[in-house]
Structure formats: C-alpha cells, structure tokens
Short mmCIF file of C-alpha atoms in Angstrom, two decimals:
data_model
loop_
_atom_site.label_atom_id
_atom_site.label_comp_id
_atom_site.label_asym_id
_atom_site.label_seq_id
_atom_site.Cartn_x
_atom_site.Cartn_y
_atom_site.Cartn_z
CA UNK A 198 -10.80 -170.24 -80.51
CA UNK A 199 -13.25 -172.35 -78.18
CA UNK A 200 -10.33 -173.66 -76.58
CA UNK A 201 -8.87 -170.16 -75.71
CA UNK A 202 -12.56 -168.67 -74.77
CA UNK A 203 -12.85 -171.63 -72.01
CA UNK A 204 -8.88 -170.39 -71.42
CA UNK A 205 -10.00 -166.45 -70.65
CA UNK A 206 -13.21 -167.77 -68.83
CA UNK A 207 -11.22 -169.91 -66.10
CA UNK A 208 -9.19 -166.37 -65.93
CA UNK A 209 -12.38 -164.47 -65.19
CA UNK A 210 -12.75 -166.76 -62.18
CA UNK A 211 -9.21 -166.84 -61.35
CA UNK A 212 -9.90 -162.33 -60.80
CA UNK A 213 -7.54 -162.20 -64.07
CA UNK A 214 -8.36 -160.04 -67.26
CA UNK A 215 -10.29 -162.35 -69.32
CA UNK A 216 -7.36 -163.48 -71.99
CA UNK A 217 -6.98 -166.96 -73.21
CA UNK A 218 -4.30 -168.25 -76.18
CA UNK A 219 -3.56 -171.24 -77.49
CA UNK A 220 -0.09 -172.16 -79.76
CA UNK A 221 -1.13 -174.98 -82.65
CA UNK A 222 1.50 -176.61 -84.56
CA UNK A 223 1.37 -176.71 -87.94
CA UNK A 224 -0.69 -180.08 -88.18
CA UNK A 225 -3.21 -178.00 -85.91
CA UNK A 226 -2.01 -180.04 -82.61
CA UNK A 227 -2.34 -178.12 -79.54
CA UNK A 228 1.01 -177.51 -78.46
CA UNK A 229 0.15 -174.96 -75.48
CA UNK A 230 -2.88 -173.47 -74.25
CA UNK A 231 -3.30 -170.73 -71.31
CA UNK A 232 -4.69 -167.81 -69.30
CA UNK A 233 -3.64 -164.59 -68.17
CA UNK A 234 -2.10 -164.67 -64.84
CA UNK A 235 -0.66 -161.63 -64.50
CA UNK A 236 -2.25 -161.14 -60.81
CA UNK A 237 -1.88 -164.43 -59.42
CA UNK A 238 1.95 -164.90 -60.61
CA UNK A 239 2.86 -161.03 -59.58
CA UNK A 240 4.29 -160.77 -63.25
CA UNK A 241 3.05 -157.99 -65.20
CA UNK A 242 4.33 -159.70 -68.67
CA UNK A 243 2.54 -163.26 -67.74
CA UNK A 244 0.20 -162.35 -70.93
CA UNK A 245 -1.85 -165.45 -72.14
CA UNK A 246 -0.07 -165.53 -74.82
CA UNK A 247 3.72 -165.38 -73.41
CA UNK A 248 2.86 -167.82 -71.57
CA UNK A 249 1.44 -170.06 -74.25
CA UNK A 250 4.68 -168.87 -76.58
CA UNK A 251 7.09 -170.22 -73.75
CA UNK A 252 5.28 -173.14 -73.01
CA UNK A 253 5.08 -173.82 -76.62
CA UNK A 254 8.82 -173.62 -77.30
CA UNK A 255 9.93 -175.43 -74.61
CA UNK A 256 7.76 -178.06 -75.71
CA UNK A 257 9.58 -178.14 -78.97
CA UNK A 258 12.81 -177.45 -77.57
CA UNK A 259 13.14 -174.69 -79.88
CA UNK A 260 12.72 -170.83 -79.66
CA UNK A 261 11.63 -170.34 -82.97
CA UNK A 262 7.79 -171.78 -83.54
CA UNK A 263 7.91 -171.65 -87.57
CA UNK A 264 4.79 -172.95 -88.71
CA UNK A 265 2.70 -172.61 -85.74
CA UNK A 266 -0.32 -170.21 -84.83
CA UNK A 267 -1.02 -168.35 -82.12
CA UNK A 268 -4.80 -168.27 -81.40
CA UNK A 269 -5.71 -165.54 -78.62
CA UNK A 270 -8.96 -163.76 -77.96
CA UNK A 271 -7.80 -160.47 -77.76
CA UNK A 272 -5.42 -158.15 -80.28
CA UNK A 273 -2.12 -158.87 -78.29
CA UNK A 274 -0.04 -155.59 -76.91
CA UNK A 275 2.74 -154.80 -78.12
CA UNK A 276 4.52 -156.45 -75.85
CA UNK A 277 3.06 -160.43 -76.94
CA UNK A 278 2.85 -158.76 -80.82
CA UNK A 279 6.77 -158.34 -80.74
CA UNK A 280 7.01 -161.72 -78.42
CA UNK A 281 4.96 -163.18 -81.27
CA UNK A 282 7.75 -162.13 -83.95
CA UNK A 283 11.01 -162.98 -81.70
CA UNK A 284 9.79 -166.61 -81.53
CA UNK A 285 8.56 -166.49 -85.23
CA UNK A 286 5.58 -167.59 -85.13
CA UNK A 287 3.68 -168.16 -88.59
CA UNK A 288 -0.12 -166.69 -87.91
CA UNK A 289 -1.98 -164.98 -85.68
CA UNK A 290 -5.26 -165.11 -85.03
CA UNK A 291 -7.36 -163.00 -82.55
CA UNK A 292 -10.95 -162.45 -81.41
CA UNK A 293 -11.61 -159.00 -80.28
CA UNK A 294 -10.03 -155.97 -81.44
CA UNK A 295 -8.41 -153.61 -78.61
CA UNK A 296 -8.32 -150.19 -79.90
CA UNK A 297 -6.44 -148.78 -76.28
CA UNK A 298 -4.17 -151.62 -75.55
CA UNK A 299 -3.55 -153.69 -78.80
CA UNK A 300 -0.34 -153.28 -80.94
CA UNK A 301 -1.13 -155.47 -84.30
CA UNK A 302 -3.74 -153.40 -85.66
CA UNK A 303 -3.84 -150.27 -83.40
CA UNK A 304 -0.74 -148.79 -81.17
CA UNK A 305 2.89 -149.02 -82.51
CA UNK A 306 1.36 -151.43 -84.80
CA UNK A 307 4.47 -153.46 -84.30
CA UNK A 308 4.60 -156.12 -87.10
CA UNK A 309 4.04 -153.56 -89.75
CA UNK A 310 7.12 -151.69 -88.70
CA UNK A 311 10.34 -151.44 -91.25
CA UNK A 312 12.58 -152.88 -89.32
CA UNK A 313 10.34 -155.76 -88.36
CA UNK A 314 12.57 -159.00 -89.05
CA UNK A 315 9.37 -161.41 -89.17
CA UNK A 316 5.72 -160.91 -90.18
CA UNK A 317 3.25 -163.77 -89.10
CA UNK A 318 0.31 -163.87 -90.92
CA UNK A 319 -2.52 -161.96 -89.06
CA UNK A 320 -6.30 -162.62 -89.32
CA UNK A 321 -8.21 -160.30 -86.67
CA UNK A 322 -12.01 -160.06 -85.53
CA UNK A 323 -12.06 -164.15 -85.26
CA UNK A 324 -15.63 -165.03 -83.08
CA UNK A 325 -14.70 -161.08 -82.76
CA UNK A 326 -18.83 -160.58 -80.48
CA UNK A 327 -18.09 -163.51 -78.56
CA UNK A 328 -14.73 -163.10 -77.48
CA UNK A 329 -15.12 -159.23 -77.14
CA UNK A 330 -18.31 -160.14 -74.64
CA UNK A 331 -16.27 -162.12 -71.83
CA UNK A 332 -13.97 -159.30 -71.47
CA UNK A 333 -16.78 -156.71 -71.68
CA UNK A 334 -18.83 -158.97 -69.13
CA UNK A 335 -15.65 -159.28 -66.46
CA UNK A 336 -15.14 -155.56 -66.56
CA UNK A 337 -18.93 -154.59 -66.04
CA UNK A 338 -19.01 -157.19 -62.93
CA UNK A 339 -15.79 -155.67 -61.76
CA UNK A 340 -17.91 -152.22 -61.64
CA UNK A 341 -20.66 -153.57 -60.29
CA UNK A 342 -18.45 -155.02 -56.76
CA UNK A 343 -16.76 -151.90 -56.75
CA UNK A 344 -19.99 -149.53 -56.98
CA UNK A 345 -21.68 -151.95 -54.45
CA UNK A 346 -18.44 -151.36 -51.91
CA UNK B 257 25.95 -150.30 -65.89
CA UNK B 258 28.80 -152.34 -64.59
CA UNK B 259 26.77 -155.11 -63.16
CA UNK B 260 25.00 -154.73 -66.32
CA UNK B 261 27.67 -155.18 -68.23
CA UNK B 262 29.43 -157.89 -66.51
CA UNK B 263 26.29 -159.58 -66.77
CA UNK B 264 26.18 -159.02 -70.64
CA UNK B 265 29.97 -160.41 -70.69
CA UNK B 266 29.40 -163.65 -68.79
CA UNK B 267 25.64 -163.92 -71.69
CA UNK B 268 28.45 -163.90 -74.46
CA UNK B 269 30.52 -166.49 -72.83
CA UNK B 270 27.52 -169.19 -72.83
CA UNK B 271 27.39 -167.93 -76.31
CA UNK B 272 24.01 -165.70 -75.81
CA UNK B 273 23.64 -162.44 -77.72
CA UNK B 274 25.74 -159.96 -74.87
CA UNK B 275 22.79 -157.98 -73.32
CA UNK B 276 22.57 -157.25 -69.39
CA UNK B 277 20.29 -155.86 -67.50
CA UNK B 278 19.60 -154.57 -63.49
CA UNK B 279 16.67 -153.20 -61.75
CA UNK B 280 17.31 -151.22 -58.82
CA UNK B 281 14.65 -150.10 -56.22
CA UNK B 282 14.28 -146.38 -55.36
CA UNK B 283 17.34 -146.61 -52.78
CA UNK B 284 19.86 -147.90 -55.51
CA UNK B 285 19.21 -151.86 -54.53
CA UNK B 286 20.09 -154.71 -56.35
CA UNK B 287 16.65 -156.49 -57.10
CA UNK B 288 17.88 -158.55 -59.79
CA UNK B 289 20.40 -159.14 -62.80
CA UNK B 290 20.77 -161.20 -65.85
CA UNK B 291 21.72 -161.48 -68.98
CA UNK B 292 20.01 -162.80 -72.16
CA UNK B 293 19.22 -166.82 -71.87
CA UNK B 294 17.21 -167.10 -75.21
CA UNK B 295 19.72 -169.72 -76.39
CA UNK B 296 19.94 -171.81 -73.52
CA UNK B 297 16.27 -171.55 -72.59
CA UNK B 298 14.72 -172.49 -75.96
CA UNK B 299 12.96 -169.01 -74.90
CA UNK B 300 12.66 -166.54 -77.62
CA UNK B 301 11.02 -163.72 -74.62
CA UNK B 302 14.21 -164.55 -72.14
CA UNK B 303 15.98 -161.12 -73.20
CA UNK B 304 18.04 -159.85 -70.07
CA UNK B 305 15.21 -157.09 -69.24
CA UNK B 306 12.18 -159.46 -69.16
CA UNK B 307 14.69 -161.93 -66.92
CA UNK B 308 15.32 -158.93 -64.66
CA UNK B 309 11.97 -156.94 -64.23
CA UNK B 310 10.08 -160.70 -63.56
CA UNK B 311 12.21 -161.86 -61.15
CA UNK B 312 12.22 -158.04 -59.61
CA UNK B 313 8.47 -158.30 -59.67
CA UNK B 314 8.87 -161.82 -58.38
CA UNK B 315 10.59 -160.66 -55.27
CA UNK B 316 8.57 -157.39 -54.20
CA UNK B 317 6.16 -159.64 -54.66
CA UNK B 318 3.77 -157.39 -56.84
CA UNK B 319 3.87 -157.09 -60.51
CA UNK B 320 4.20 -152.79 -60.45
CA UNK B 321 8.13 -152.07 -60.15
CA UNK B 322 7.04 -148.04 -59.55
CA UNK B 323 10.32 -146.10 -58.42
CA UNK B 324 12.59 -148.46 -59.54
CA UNK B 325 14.70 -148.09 -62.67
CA UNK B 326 15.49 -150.83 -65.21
CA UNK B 327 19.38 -150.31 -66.52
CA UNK B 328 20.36 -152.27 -69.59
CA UNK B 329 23.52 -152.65 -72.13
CA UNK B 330 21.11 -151.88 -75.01
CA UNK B 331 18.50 -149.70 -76.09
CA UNK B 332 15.05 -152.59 -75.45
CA UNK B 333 13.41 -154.29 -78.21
CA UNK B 334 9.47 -153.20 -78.66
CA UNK B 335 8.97 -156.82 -76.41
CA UNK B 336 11.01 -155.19 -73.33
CA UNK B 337 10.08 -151.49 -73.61
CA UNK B 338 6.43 -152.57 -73.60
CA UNK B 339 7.31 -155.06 -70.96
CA UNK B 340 9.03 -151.98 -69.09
CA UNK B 341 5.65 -149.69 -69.13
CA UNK B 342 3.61 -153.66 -67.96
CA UNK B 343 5.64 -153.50 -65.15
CA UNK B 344 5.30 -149.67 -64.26
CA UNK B 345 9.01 -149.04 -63.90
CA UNK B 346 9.71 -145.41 -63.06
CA UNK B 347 12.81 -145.53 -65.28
CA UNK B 348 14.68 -147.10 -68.07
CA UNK B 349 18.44 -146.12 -68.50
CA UNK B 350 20.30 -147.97 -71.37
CA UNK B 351 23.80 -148.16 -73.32
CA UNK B 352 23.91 -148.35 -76.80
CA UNK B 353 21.65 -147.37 -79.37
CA UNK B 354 19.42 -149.87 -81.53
CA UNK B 355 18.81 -148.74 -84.96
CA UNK B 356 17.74 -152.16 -86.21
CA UNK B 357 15.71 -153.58 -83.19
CA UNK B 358 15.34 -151.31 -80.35
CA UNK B 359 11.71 -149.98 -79.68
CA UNK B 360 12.47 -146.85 -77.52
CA UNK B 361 13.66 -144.30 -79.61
CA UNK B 362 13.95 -146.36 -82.42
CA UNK B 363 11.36 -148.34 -84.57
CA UNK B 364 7.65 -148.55 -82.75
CA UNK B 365 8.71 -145.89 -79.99
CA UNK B 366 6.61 -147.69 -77.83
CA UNK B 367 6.50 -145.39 -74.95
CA UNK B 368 5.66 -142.42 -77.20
CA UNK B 369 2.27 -143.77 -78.19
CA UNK B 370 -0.63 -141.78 -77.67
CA UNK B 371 -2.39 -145.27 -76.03
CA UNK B 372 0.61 -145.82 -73.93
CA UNK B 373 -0.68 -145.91 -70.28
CA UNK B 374 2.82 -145.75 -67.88
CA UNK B 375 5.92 -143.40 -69.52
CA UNK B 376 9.11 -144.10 -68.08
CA UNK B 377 12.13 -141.53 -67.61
CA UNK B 378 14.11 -143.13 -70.23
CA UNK B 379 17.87 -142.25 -69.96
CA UNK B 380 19.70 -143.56 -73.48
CA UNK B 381 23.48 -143.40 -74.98
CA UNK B 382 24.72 -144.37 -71.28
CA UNK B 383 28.33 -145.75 -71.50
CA UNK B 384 27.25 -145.89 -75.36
CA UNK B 385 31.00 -146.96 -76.34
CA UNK B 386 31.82 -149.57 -73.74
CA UNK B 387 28.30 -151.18 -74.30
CA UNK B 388 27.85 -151.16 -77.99
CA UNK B 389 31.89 -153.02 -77.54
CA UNK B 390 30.86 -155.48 -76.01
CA UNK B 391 28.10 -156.36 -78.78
CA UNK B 392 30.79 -155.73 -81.76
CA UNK B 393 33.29 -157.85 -80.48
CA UNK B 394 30.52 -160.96 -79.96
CA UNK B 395 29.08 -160.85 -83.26
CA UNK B 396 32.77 -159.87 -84.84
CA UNK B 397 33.99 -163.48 -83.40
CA UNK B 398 30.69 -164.54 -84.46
CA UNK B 399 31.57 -163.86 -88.32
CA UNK B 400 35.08 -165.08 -87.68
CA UNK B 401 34.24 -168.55 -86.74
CA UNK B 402 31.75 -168.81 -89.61
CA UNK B 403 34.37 -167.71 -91.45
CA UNK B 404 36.65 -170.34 -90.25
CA UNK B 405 34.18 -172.97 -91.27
#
C-alpha cells in the first residue's frame, strides 16, 4: 500500500485524482505499479488500476493474472471492479472506501453479482485514514484554487 | 451496425470472441472501430468498446465523448457500460442481448444505479438476429473443433 500511496501522490501533482495501484504476483513481486492519468492521457478509463492490470498482463504475457493482487487506494468503480474479474485476478485490496463512485462494496456491487464468472478475494479499509486523506486533501486544495479564482 | 459487424467478423477470424464496436460523433462520423483484441493483446480490458471509445477519446483529444453514440454487436459487459458513462457518451446502441455477461440491462445494470453520475440513451435488441449469428456460429465452430480433438 506505501507503494500505491507514493503512486496517487505523484498523481496529485500530476492535477490527477489521487489513485495509485499496484499488481503483485503471487510471490509478492511487483509486477506493475501506477497512477491515474485519466487527464493527462485524455482517456476517461486510464484508472490506476487498468493501467496497472494491462501493464501487469503484458508483463506476463498473459490476460489472466491468477494468483496476483491488486493493491489500490481507493474501492475501484465498477468499471476496474469488473476489469479486475475479466483478467482474474486473485485479491483485492483497497484503502479507502468510496460510497458515490465505488462498485465492490457500494454501487452495482459487481463481484457479488450471480452471474459473476470470477470472485477475487476482497479485503477493504486497508491504511483506510491514510489513503482516504490524500484524496480528501487534493479535493479540498482543488476548492481552495477555485474559491481563490 | 454494419461497420460494427464487419468489424466483429474480421475479431472471429484472428480467432477473438466476435464483438465490434463504432463511435460516431453527433454528425454520424466515423471516430473509430474495432473489434475485440483480448487474445492477441494478452489484454483482458481490450473488449471492442473500450478499443473504440479510447481511441475516440484519443482523437477529440478529450476524454468526454458527449453527443456521440457508442454502437456495438453486443449488449456491454459491466467493464464497458461503466467505461461508456467514464467517457460521457450520449448514447449506447447495441445488438444482441447478454443474459450471462452484459451489464446494461442485464446483471449489475450499471447505468441504472442510483450513484451513477452520466446515463446514456441506451438503444438494445438492434439487428438482435444478425448480431447474436455472428456470436453462435464462432463459439458453434468453437465446440466443433474441440470436438474434433
């Protein structure tokens, strides 16, 4: 989780939505590690963790990341949830909880669904204070600039 | 659809899982077309409407595809609808129906959530016989050549 916290702080400076991930094999080797750049790349879906799920696969060679966790400091959407189960991925664990935007716990809850061909292991609220303060600290600054405008 | 669905022929011929996909700007413009590369890109996310809606976002050059309408063989998985409402597309027409994986009107019904922030027109059941073909006949030859084994 440190390594995805300095991941969603070099985001902050970047002007991204503090979000940093990291993809671990199952020997706990860091196979991919990443920011948000969803303003910087013009992509809407360049989540820290797609990013660190692509990355992470081509690394390997292989779409499906059996045995590997995804570490990310923020409940992923359901967009990087359902990412999470098309490349199989074995846990995930995330820092803050996002009771808008997240879709493990809240939203479509998407790994808990019927039809839901995979279900990583998922172990929320990890460092939950610390990660949930970056994000809570970018926003506030972003306030702050535009109040000052 | 047709480009779609040419594009979801020529996926089944590098032996991808037949989905295409289009997104058109609000005069009817090509922006971009593909169809899935998951097997060929070791990329679990590289469905045909992620390929499309990045690379349409690529060339605007913004990551907010507002106005333009994202036309696909099948009915998107959770990953793609939630991709869809990232990306701020105005509209989401598809072919055939998903019972087991789609995430629109089926499973999470991602765009139904109360916490969902962008809500497409979503258009289903378009050309529902000729697209949901073209998926049969893949996984039918699919089964055959096991078969053969």
């Amino acid at each position: 989780m440190d390594i995805a916290l300095a991941q969603a702080r070099k985001a902050a400076e970047r002007g991204e939505v503090p979000v940093g991930a990291v993809v671990l094999d199952g020997a706990g080797q860091i196979l991919a590690q990443a920011g948000n750049e969803v303003e910087g790349a013009h992509d809407a879906s360049a989540h820290a963790e797609m990013l660190v799920l692509r990355a992470a696969a081509r690394r390997l060679g292989s779409s499906r990341l059996m045995g590997c966790t995804l570490v990310v400091t923020l409940e992923p959407c359901p967009m990087c949830a359902a990412a999470a189960v098309h490349f199989r991925v074995g846990r995930v664990v995330f820092g803050a909880y996002d009771p808008k935007g997240g879709g493990i716990v809240h939203g479509p809850r998407v790994v808990e669904q019927p039809a839901c061909l995979h279900r990583p292991e998922i172990v929320g609220g990890v460092r939950e204070r610390e990660t949930a303060r970056v994000l809570r600290q970018f926003f506030r600054k972003l306030r702050e600039r535009k109040t000052e405008r």
